Amino acid sequence: DGTNEDGFEASGSGIAGDPEWERYKRQIQAIFDENFDPLKAVVRANPDLVAVLHVAIDATGRVTGHRVLEPSGNPSYDRAAEAAAEAVTKLPLPPEKFRARTADGFTVVFEAPPL
């Protein structure tokens, strides 16, 4: 279904397990994770927080927007997830065979980073 255990997802089926797709989704998730910096006090108090965002891209890989699909329940944590999405202005394009499945963008899960 395009979903991995780390939360990165694109629409479509039959792509999970493909080595090219697996490399690409790890690359994209890492880009968002690098920019995700929730308050440590919030994470310490709530280590299981998760925020889910949809990130839209255009045909060149430019990030054109984002929206919260599932808030974590903690406004500060959600703002940190949104700030991470806003910090990413361009993403590498997926391998050609997956571009149609990523045309609507991605769902990215922001899990609490280890302290």
Short mmCIF file of C-alpha atoms in Angstrom, two decimals:
data_model
loop_
_atom_site.label_atom_id
_atom_site.label_comp_id
_atom_site.label_asym_id
_atom_site.label_seq_id
_atom_site.Cartn_x
_atom_site.Cartn_y
_atom_site.Cartn_z
CA ASP A 1 0.00 0.00 0.00
CA GLY A 2 2.97 2.36 -0.06
CA THR A 3 3.21 2.74 3.71
CA ASN A 4 6.28 1.88 5.73
CA GLU A 5 6.69 1.37 9.43
CA ASP A 6 8.28 4.81 9.72
CA GLY A 7 5.17 6.53 8.45
CA PHE A 8 6.13 7.73 5.02
CA GLU A 9 3.36 7.01 2.53
CA ALA A 10 2.36 7.71 -1.02
CA SER A 11 -0.85 6.74 -2.74
CA GLY A 12 -0.98 3.62 -4.85
CA SER A 13 -0.34 -0.02 -4.27
CA GLY A 14 2.32 -2.54 -5.08
CA ILE A 15 5.27 -0.30 -4.24
CA ALA A 16 6.04 -1.42 -0.69
CA GLY A 17 9.04 -3.71 -0.70
CA ASP A 18 10.50 -2.42 -3.97
CA PRO A 19 14.18 -1.63 -3.21
CA GLU A 20 14.11 1.65 -5.16
CA TRP A 21 10.98 2.78 -3.33
CA GLU A 22 12.41 1.76 0.05
CA ARG A 23 15.57 3.84 -0.57
CA TYR A 24 13.52 6.81 -1.74
CA LYS A 25 11.11 6.82 1.19
CA ARG A 26 13.99 6.57 3.69
CA GLN A 27 15.62 9.54 1.97
CA ILE A 28 12.44 11.64 2.12
CA GLN A 29 11.60 10.70 5.72
CA ALA A 30 15.16 11.64 6.76
CA ILE A 31 14.79 15.08 5.18
CA PHE A 32 11.70 15.80 7.26
CA ASP A 33 13.17 14.21 10.38
CA GLU A 34 16.26 16.46 10.12
CA ASN A 35 13.99 19.50 10.35
CA PHE A 36 11.74 18.20 13.12
CA ASP A 37 12.66 19.69 16.51
CA PRO A 38 9.83 19.47 19.04
CA LEU A 39 10.40 20.83 22.53
CA LYS A 40 12.29 18.26 24.59
CA ALA A 41 10.06 18.86 27.61
CA VAL A 42 7.00 18.02 25.49
CA VAL A 43 8.62 14.83 24.18
CA ARG A 44 9.80 13.82 27.66
CA ALA A 45 6.29 14.25 29.04
CA ASN A 46 4.62 12.64 25.98
CA PRO A 47 7.02 10.22 24.27
CA ASP A 48 4.27 8.63 22.19
CA LEU A 49 3.11 11.79 20.39
CA VAL A 50 2.55 11.46 16.66
CA ALA A 51 1.48 14.09 14.14
CA VAL A 52 0.53 13.16 10.57
CA LEU A 53 0.89 15.70 7.77
CA HIS A 54 0.22 15.62 4.07
CA VAL A 55 2.96 17.35 2.07
CA ALA A 56 2.15 18.44 -1.49
CA ILE A 57 4.80 18.71 -4.20
CA ASP A 58 4.81 19.80 -7.81
CA ALA A 59 6.30 17.96 -10.80
CA THR A 60 9.75 19.43 -10.08
CA GLY A 61 9.82 18.31 -6.44
CA ARG A 62 9.09 21.77 -5.04
CA VAL A 63 7.05 21.59 -1.85
CA THR A 64 3.86 23.54 -2.50
CA GLY A 65 2.08 23.11 0.81
CA HIS A 66 1.15 20.94 3.74
CA ARG A 67 -1.79 20.24 6.00
CA VAL A 68 -2.24 18.41 9.26
CA LEU A 69 -4.16 15.19 8.73
CA GLU A 70 -3.99 13.92 12.31
CA PRO A 71 -2.90 16.31 15.06
CA SER A 72 -0.95 14.90 17.98
CA GLY A 73 -3.16 16.57 20.57
CA ASN A 74 -0.30 18.84 21.63
CA PRO A 75 -0.28 22.21 19.83
CA SER A 76 3.45 22.77 20.38
CA TYR A 77 4.32 19.38 18.92
CA ASP A 78 2.04 19.97 15.93
CA ARG A 79 3.65 23.35 15.30
CA ALA A 80 7.07 21.67 15.32
CA ALA A 81 5.84 19.17 12.70
CA GLU A 82 4.45 21.98 10.58
CA ALA A 83 7.70 23.94 10.94
CA ALA A 84 9.60 20.87 9.72
CA ALA A 85 7.34 20.66 6.68
CA GLU A 86 7.74 24.40 6.01
CA ALA A 87 11.53 24.15 6.23
CA VAL A 88 11.65 21.72 3.31
CA THR A 89 11.28 23.64 0.08
CA LYS A 90 12.29 20.99 -2.44
CA LEU A 91 12.48 17.22 -2.44
CA PRO A 92 14.26 14.84 -4.75
CA LEU A 93 11.88 13.34 -7.27
CA PRO A 94 11.01 9.68 -6.86
CA PRO A 95 12.21 7.12 -9.38
CA GLU A 96 10.28 7.58 -12.63
CA LYS A 97 8.13 4.48 -12.15
CA PHE A 98 6.69 5.92 -8.89
CA ARG A 99 6.02 9.51 -9.99
CA ALA A 100 2.34 9.01 -10.76
CA ARG A 101 1.84 7.57 -7.28
CA THR A 102 3.48 10.55 -5.61
CA ALA A 103 1.83 13.24 -7.76
CA ASP A 104 -0.56 14.14 -4.93
CA GLY A 105 2.29 14.37 -2.43
CA PHE A 106 3.14 12.36 0.63
CA THR A 107 1.86 11.57 4.06
CA VAL A 108 4.63 12.02 6.60
CA VAL A 109 4.41 10.82 10.20
CA PHE A 110 6.28 12.83 12.79
CA GLU A 111 7.08 10.56 15.71
CA ALA A 112 8.77 11.81 18.86
CA PRO A 113 12.54 11.64 18.34
CA PRO A 114 14.65 9.81 20.91
CA LEU A 115 16.00 12.08 23.63
#
